[in-house]
XYZ file of N, CA and C in Angstrom:
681
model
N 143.501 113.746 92.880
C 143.111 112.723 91.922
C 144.328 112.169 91.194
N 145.496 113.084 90.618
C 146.414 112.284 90.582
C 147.286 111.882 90.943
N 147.269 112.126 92.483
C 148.016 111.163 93.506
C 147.214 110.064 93.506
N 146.250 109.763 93.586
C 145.767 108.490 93.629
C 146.410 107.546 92.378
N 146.054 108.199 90.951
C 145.900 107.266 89.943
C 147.205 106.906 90.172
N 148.355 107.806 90.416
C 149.780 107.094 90.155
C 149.859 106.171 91.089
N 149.414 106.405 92.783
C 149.660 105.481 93.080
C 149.355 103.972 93.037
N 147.836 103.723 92.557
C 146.947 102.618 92.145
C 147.699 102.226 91.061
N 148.511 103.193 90.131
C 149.465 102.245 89.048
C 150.540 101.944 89.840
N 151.044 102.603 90.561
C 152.226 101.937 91.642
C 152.019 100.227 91.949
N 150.420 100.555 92.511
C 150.287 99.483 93.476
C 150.229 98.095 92.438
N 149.404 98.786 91.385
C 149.396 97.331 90.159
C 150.488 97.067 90.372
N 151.196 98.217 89.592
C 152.839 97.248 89.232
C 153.498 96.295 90.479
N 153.654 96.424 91.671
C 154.273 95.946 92.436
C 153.131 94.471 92.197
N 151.983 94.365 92.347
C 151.086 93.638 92.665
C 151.352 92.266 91.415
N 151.789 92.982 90.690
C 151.803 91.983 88.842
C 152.938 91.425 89.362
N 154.285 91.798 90.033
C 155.450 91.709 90.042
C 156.109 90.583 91.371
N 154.527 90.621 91.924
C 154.945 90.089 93.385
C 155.588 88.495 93.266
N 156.175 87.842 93.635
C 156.361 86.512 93.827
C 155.520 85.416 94.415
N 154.561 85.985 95.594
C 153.759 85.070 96.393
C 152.555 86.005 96.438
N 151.372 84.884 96.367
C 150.114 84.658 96.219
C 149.594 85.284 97.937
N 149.273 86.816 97.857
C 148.480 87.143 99.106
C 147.327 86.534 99.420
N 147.055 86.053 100.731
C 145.595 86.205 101.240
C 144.841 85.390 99.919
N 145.264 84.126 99.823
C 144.960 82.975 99.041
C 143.619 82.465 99.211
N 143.105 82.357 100.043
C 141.710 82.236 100.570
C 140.060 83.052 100.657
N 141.093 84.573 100.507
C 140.267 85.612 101.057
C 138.902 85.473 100.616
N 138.696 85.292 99.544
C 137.577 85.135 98.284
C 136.700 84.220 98.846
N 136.588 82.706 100.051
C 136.736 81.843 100.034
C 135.544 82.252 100.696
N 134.936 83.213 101.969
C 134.463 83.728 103.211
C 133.178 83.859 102.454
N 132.069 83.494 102.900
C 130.491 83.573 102.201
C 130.227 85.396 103.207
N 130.942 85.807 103.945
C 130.358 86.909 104.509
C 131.558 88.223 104.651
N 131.852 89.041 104.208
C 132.789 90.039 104.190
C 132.612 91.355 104.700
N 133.279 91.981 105.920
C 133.077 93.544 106.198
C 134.558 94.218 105.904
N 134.003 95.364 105.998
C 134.983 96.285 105.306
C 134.391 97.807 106.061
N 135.188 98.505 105.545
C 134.730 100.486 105.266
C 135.343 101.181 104.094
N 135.243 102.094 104.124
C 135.574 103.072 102.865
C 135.180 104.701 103.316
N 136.290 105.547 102.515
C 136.591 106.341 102.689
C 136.924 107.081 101.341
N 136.366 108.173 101.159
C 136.336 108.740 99.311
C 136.260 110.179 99.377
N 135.710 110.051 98.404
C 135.220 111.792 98.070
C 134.534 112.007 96.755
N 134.055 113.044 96.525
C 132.478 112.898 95.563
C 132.453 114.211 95.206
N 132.101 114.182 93.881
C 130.855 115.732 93.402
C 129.736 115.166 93.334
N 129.073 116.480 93.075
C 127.570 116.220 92.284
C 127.430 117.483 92.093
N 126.021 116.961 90.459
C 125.814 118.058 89.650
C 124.530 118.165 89.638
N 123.958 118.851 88.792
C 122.317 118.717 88.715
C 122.516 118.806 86.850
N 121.426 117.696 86.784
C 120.648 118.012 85.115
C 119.104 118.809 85.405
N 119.165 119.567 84.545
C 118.205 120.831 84.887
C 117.609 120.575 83.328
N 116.025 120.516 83.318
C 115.243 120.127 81.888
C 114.398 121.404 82.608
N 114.054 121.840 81.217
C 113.480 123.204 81.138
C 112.043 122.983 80.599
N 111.442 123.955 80.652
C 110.025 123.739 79.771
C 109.828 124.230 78.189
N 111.083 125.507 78.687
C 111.126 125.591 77.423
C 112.355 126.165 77.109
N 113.042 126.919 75.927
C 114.611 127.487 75.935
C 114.421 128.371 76.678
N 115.602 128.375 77.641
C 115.787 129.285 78.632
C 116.028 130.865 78.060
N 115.733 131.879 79.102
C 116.148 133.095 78.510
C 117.211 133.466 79.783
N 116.888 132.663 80.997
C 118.012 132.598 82.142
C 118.597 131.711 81.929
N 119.818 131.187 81.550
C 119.693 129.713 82.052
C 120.538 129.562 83.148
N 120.763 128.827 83.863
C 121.022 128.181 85.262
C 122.525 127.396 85.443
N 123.569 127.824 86.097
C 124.836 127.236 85.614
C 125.058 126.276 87.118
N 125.845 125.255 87.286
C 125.761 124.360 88.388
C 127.565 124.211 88.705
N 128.220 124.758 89.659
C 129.512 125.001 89.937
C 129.400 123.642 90.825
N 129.992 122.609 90.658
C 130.274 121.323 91.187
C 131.188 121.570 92.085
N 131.055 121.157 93.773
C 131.706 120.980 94.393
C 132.179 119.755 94.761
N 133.312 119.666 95.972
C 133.646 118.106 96.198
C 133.501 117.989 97.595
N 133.128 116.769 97.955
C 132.862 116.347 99.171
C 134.117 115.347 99.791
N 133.169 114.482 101.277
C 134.184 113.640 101.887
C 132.898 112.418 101.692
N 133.361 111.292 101.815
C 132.444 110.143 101.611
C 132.950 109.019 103.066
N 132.208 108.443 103.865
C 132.645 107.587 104.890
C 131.876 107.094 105.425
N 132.105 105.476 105.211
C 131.083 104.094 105.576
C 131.402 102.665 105.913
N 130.220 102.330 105.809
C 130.519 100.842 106.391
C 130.658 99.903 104.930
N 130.836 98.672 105.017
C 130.802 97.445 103.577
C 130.162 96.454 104.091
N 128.985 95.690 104.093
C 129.014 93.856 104.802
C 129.020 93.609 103.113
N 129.199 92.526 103.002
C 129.592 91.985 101.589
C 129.039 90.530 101.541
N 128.227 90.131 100.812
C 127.889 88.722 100.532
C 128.392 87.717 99.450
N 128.726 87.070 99.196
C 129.414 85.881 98.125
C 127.900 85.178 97.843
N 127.665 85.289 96.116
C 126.549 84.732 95.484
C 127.193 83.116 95.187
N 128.253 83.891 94.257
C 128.949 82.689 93.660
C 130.814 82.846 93.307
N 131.196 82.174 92.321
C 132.655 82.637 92.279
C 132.739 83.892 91.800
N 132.110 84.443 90.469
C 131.804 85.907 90.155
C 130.676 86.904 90.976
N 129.907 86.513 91.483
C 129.120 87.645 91.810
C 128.951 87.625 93.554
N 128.714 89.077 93.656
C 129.005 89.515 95.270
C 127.574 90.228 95.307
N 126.831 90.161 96.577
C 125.823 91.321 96.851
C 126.741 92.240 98.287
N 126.483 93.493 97.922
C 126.991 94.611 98.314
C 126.085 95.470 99.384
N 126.272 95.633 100.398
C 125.701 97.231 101.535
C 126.371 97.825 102.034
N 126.304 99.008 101.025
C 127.291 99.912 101.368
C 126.782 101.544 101.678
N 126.375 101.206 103.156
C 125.344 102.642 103.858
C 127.108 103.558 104.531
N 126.997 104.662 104.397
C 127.857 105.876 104.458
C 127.439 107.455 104.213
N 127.900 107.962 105.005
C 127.540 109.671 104.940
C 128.589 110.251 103.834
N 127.296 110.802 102.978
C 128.011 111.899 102.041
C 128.187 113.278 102.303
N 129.277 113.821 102.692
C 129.031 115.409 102.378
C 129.217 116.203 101.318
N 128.479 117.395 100.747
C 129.411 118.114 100.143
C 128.653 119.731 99.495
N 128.895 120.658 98.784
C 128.738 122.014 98.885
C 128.259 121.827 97.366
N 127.299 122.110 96.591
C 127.102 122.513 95.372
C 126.500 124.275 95.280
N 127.305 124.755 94.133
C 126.263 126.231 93.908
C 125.686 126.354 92.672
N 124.528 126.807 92.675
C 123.683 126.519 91.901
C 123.508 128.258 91.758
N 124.202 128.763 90.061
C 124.226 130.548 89.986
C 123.287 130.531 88.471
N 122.676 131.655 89.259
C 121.663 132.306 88.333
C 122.709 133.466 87.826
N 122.532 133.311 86.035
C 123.191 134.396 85.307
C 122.452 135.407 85.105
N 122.844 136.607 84.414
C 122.221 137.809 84.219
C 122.279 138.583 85.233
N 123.329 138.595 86.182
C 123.346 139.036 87.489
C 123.334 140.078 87.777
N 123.070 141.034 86.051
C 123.498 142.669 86.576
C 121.731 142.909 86.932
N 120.934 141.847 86.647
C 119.542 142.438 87.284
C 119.184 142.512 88.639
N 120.042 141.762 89.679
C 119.940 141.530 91.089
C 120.771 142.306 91.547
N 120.214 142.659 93.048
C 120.572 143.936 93.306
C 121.573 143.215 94.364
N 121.902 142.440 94.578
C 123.222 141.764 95.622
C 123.624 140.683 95.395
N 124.734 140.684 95.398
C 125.567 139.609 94.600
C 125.162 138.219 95.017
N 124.964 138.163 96.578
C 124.376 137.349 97.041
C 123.341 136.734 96.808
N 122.015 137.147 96.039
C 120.815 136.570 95.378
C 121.144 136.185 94.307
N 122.611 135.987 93.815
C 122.659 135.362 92.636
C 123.284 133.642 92.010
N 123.143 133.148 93.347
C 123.297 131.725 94.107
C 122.751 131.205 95.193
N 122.665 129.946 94.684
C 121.925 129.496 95.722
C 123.420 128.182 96.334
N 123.452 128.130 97.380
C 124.431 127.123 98.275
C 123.958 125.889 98.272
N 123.745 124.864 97.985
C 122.898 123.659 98.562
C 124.124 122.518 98.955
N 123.906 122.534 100.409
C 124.685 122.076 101.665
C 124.080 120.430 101.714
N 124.734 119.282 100.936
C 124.294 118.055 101.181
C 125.153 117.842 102.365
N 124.305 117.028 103.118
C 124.929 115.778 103.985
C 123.555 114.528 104.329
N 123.951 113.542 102.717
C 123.080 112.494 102.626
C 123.729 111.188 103.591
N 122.344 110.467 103.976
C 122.651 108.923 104.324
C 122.715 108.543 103.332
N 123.348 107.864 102.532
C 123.394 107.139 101.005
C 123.539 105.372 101.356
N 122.578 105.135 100.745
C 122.286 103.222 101.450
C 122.558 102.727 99.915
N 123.108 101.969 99.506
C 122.791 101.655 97.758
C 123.378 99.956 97.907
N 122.224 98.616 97.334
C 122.375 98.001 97.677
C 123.120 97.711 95.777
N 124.100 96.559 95.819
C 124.762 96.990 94.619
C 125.762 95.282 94.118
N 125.639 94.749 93.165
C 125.863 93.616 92.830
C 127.012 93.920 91.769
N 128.255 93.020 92.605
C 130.030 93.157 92.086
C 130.057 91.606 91.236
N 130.005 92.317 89.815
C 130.935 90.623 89.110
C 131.936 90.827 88.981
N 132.872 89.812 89.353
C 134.223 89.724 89.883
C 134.754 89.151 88.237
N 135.857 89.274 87.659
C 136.697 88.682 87.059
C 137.642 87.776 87.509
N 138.101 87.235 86.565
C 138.974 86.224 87.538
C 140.526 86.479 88.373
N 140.465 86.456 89.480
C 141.821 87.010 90.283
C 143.481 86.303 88.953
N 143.776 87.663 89.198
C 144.843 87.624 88.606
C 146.454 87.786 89.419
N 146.857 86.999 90.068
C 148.079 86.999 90.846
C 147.251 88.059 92.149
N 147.464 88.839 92.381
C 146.766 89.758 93.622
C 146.018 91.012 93.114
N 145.574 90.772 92.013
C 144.864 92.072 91.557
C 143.765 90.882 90.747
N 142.306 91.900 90.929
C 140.877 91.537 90.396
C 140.115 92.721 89.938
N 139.967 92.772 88.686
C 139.521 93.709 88.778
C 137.456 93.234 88.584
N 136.875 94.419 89.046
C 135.147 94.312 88.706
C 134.607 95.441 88.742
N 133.523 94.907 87.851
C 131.985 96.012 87.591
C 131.297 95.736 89.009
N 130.259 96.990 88.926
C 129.007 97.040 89.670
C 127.549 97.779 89.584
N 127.087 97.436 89.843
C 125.697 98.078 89.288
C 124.608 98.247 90.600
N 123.812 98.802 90.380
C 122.697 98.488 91.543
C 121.910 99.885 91.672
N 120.962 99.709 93.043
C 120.271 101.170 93.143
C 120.474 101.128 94.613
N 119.838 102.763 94.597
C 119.970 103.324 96.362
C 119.363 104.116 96.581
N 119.007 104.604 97.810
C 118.024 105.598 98.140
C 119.037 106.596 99.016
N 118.740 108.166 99.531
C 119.880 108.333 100.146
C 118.832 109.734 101.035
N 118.983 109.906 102.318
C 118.362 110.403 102.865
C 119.327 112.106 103.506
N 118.358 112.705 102.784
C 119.187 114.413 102.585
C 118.966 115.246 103.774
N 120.033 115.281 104.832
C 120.107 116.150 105.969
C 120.322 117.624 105.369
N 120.254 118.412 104.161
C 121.167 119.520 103.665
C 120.082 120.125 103.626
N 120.354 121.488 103.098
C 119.622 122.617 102.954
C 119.950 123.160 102.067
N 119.736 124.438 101.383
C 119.799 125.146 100.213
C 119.811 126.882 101.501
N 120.965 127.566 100.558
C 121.056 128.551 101.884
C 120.867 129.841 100.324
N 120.469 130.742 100.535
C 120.178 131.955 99.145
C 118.857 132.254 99.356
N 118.989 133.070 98.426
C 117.667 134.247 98.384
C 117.935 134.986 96.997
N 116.600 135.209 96.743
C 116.120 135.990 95.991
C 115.531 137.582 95.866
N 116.258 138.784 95.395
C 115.486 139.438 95.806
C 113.898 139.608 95.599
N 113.499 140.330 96.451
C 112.048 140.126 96.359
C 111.477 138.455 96.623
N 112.236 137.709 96.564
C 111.644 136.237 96.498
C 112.414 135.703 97.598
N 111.714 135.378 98.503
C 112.221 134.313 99.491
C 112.146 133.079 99.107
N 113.303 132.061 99.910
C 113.105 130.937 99.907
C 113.492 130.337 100.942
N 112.756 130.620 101.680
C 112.380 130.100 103.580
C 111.922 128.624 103.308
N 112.781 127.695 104.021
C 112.264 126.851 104.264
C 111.984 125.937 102.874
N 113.107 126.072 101.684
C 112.832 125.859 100.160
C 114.226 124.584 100.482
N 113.687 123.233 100.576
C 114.482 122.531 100.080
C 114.500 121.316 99.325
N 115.720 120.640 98.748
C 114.916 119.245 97.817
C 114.339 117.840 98.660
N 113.915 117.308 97.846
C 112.997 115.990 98.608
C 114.223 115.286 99.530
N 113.202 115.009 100.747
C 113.962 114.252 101.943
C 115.279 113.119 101.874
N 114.015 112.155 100.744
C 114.148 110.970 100.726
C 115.005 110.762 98.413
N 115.748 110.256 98.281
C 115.709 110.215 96.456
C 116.002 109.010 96.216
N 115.867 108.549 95.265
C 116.100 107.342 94.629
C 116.883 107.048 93.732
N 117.836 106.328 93.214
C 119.097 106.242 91.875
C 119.513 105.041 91.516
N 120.342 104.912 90.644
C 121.032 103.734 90.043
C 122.146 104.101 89.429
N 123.105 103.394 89.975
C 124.684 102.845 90.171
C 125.217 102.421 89.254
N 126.647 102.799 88.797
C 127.090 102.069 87.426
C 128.714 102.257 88.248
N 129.301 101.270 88.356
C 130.866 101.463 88.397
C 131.912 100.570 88.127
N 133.361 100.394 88.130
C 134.373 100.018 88.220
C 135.449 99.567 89.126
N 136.233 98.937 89.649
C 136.952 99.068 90.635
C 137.937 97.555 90.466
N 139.078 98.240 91.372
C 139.830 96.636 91.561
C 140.288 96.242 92.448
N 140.112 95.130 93.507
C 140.965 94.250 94.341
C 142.382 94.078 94.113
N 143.071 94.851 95.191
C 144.099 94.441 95.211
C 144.438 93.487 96.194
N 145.238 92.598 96.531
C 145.937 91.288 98.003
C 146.662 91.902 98.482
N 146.555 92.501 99.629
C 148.009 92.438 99.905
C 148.081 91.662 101.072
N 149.391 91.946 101.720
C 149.493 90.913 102.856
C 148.425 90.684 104.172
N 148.237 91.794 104.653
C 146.995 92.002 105.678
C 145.911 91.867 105.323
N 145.533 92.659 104.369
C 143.933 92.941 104.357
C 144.467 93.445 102.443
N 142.686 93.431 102.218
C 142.613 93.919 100.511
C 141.820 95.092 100.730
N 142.627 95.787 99.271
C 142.647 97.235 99.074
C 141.667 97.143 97.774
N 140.455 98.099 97.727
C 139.823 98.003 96.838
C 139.606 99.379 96.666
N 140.210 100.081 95.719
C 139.433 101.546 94.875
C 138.809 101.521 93.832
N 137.565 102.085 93.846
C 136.524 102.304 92.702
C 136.020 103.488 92.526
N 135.249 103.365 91.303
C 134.662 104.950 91.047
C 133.374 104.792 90.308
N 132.186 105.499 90.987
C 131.058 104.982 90.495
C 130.219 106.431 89.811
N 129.524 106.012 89.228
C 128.282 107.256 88.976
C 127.125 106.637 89.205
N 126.560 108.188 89.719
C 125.218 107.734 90.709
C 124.022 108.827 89.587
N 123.255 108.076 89.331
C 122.288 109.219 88.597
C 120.673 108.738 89.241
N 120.172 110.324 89.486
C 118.795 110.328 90.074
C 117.756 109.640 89.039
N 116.563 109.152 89.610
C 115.354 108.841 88.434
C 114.382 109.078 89.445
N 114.123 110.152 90.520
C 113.520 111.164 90.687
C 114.044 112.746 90.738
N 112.815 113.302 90.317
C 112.332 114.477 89.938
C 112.643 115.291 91.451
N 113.646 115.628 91.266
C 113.952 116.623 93.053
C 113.726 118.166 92.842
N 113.423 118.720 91.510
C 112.843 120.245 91.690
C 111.867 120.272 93.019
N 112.295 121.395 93.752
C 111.308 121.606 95.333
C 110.261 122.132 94.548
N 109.013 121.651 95.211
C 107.540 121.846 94.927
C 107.413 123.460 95.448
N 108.235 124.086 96.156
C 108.021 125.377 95.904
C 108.326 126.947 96.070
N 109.315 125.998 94.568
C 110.415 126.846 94.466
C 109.568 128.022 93.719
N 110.480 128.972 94.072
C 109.897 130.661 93.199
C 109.632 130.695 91.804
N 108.185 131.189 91.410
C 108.108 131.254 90.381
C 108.588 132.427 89.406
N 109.694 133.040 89.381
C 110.253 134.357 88.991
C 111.421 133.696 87.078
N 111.711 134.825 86.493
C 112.639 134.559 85.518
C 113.400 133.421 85.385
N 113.774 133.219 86.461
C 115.198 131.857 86.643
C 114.939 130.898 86.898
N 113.869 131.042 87.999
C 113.312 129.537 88.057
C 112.318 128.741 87.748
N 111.127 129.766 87.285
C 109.857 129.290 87.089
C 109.702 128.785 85.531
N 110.895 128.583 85.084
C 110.991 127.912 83.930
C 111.866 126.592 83.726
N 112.186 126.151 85.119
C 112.609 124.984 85.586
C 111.548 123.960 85.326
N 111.706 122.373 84.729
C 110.852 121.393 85.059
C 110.752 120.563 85.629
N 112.624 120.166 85.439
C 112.870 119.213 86.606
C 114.551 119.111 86.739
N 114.569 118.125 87.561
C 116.352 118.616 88.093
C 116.675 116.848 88.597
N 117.383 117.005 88.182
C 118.135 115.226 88.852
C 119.241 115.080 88.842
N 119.359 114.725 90.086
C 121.258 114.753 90.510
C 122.215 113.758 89.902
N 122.993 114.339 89.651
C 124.060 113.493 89.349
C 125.569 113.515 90.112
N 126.401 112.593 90.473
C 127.478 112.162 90.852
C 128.110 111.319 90.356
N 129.384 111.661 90.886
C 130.591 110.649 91.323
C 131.256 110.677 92.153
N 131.502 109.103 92.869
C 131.825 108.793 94.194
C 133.539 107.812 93.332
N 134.090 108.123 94.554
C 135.322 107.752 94.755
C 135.635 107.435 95.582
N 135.901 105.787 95.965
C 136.040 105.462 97.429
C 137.027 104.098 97.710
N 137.943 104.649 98.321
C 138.914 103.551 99.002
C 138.227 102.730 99.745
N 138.322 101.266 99.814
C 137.674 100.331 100.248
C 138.787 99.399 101.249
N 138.655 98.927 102.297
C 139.551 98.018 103.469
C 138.647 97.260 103.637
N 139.387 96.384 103.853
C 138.434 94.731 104.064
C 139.308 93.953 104.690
């Protein structure tokens, strides 16, 4: 992460500094493709029913992110965005109080994403500044969950215990166009928050979990953009 930021201040500076106007036109194209290439956590917000006497800690892992861009031109500021790409990545989800479980192992659960993430997403552009632009984005997405949840409980199985297929969210981010001579470089960084309810319908009702109400994912994506 901070190889990136220095270099994205690298790249400003050269970009503020340049003499000639890159890829003067680029903006000009009513239809734009691209890909991207990133990397991501995610967390869970966990609402209880009531104060926990377990409560539930969420060790954020990081993933790889890699996709496609088609890009539409509304107007001079605004862009419509499809940006479908595979997310991977490892979250553990540890139950405390661990001196009550009898193997260390029942005291986490693994949950192994690898989502389709589709999020259709609308860029207002600011106004190009020598070869740098910077913009917002917003939008929603649905993202389709190949992962599993790998743990156990003693005494409590959870065969076949995983979150909903299909989820739903909305998009909030940042990012900036850079020109350069070939092609434009765009890095951004977004947060993705659930507004469904992904607690599995049936999960164990024991100390740790059966006082769960609901759970909704949260992220951030980080993704180099070519165009």
């Amino acid at each position: 992460m901070r190889i990136l930021f220095c270099f994205i201040l690298i790249l400003f500076f050269l970009n503020s500094k340049a003499q000639f106007t890159n890829l003067p036109n680029f903006d000009e194209k009513n239809l734009k493709f691209g890909y991207f290439i990133g990397t991501n956590t995610y967390d869970y917000k966990i609402i209880y029913k009531e104060n926990p006497r377990y409560p539930v800690t969420i060790e954020r892992g990081t993933g790889l992110n890699i996709g496609l861009i088609g890009e539409l031109k509304i107007n001079k500021n605004l862009n419509l965005s499809f940006e479908p790409g595979l997310y991977s990545n490892n979250t553990k989800i540890i139950f405390n109080e661990r001196l009550f479980f009898t193997s260390y192992n029942d005291t986490l659960w693994n949950v192994k994403s690898n989502n389709i993430h589709l999020p259709i997403l609308i860029k207002y552009n600011s106004k190009r500044l020598g070869n740098f632009k910077p913009y917002l984005q917003a939008g929603v997405s649905t993202s389709l969950n190949l992962g599993k949840i790998e743990g156990s409980f003693d005494r409590y199985s959870i065969k076949d215990l995983n979150f909903a297929d299909v989820g739903f969210y909305y998009e909030l981010g940042f990012g900036i166009d850079f020109y350069l001579r070939y092609f434009k470089f765009s890095p951004s960084i977004r947060g993705v928050f659930s507004i469904k309810n992904e607690l599995p319908e049936n999960i164990p009702k024991n100390p740790w979990t059966g006082n769960i109400d609901k759970m909704f994912t949260r992220a951030v994506f980080i993704n180099l953009s070519f165009y």
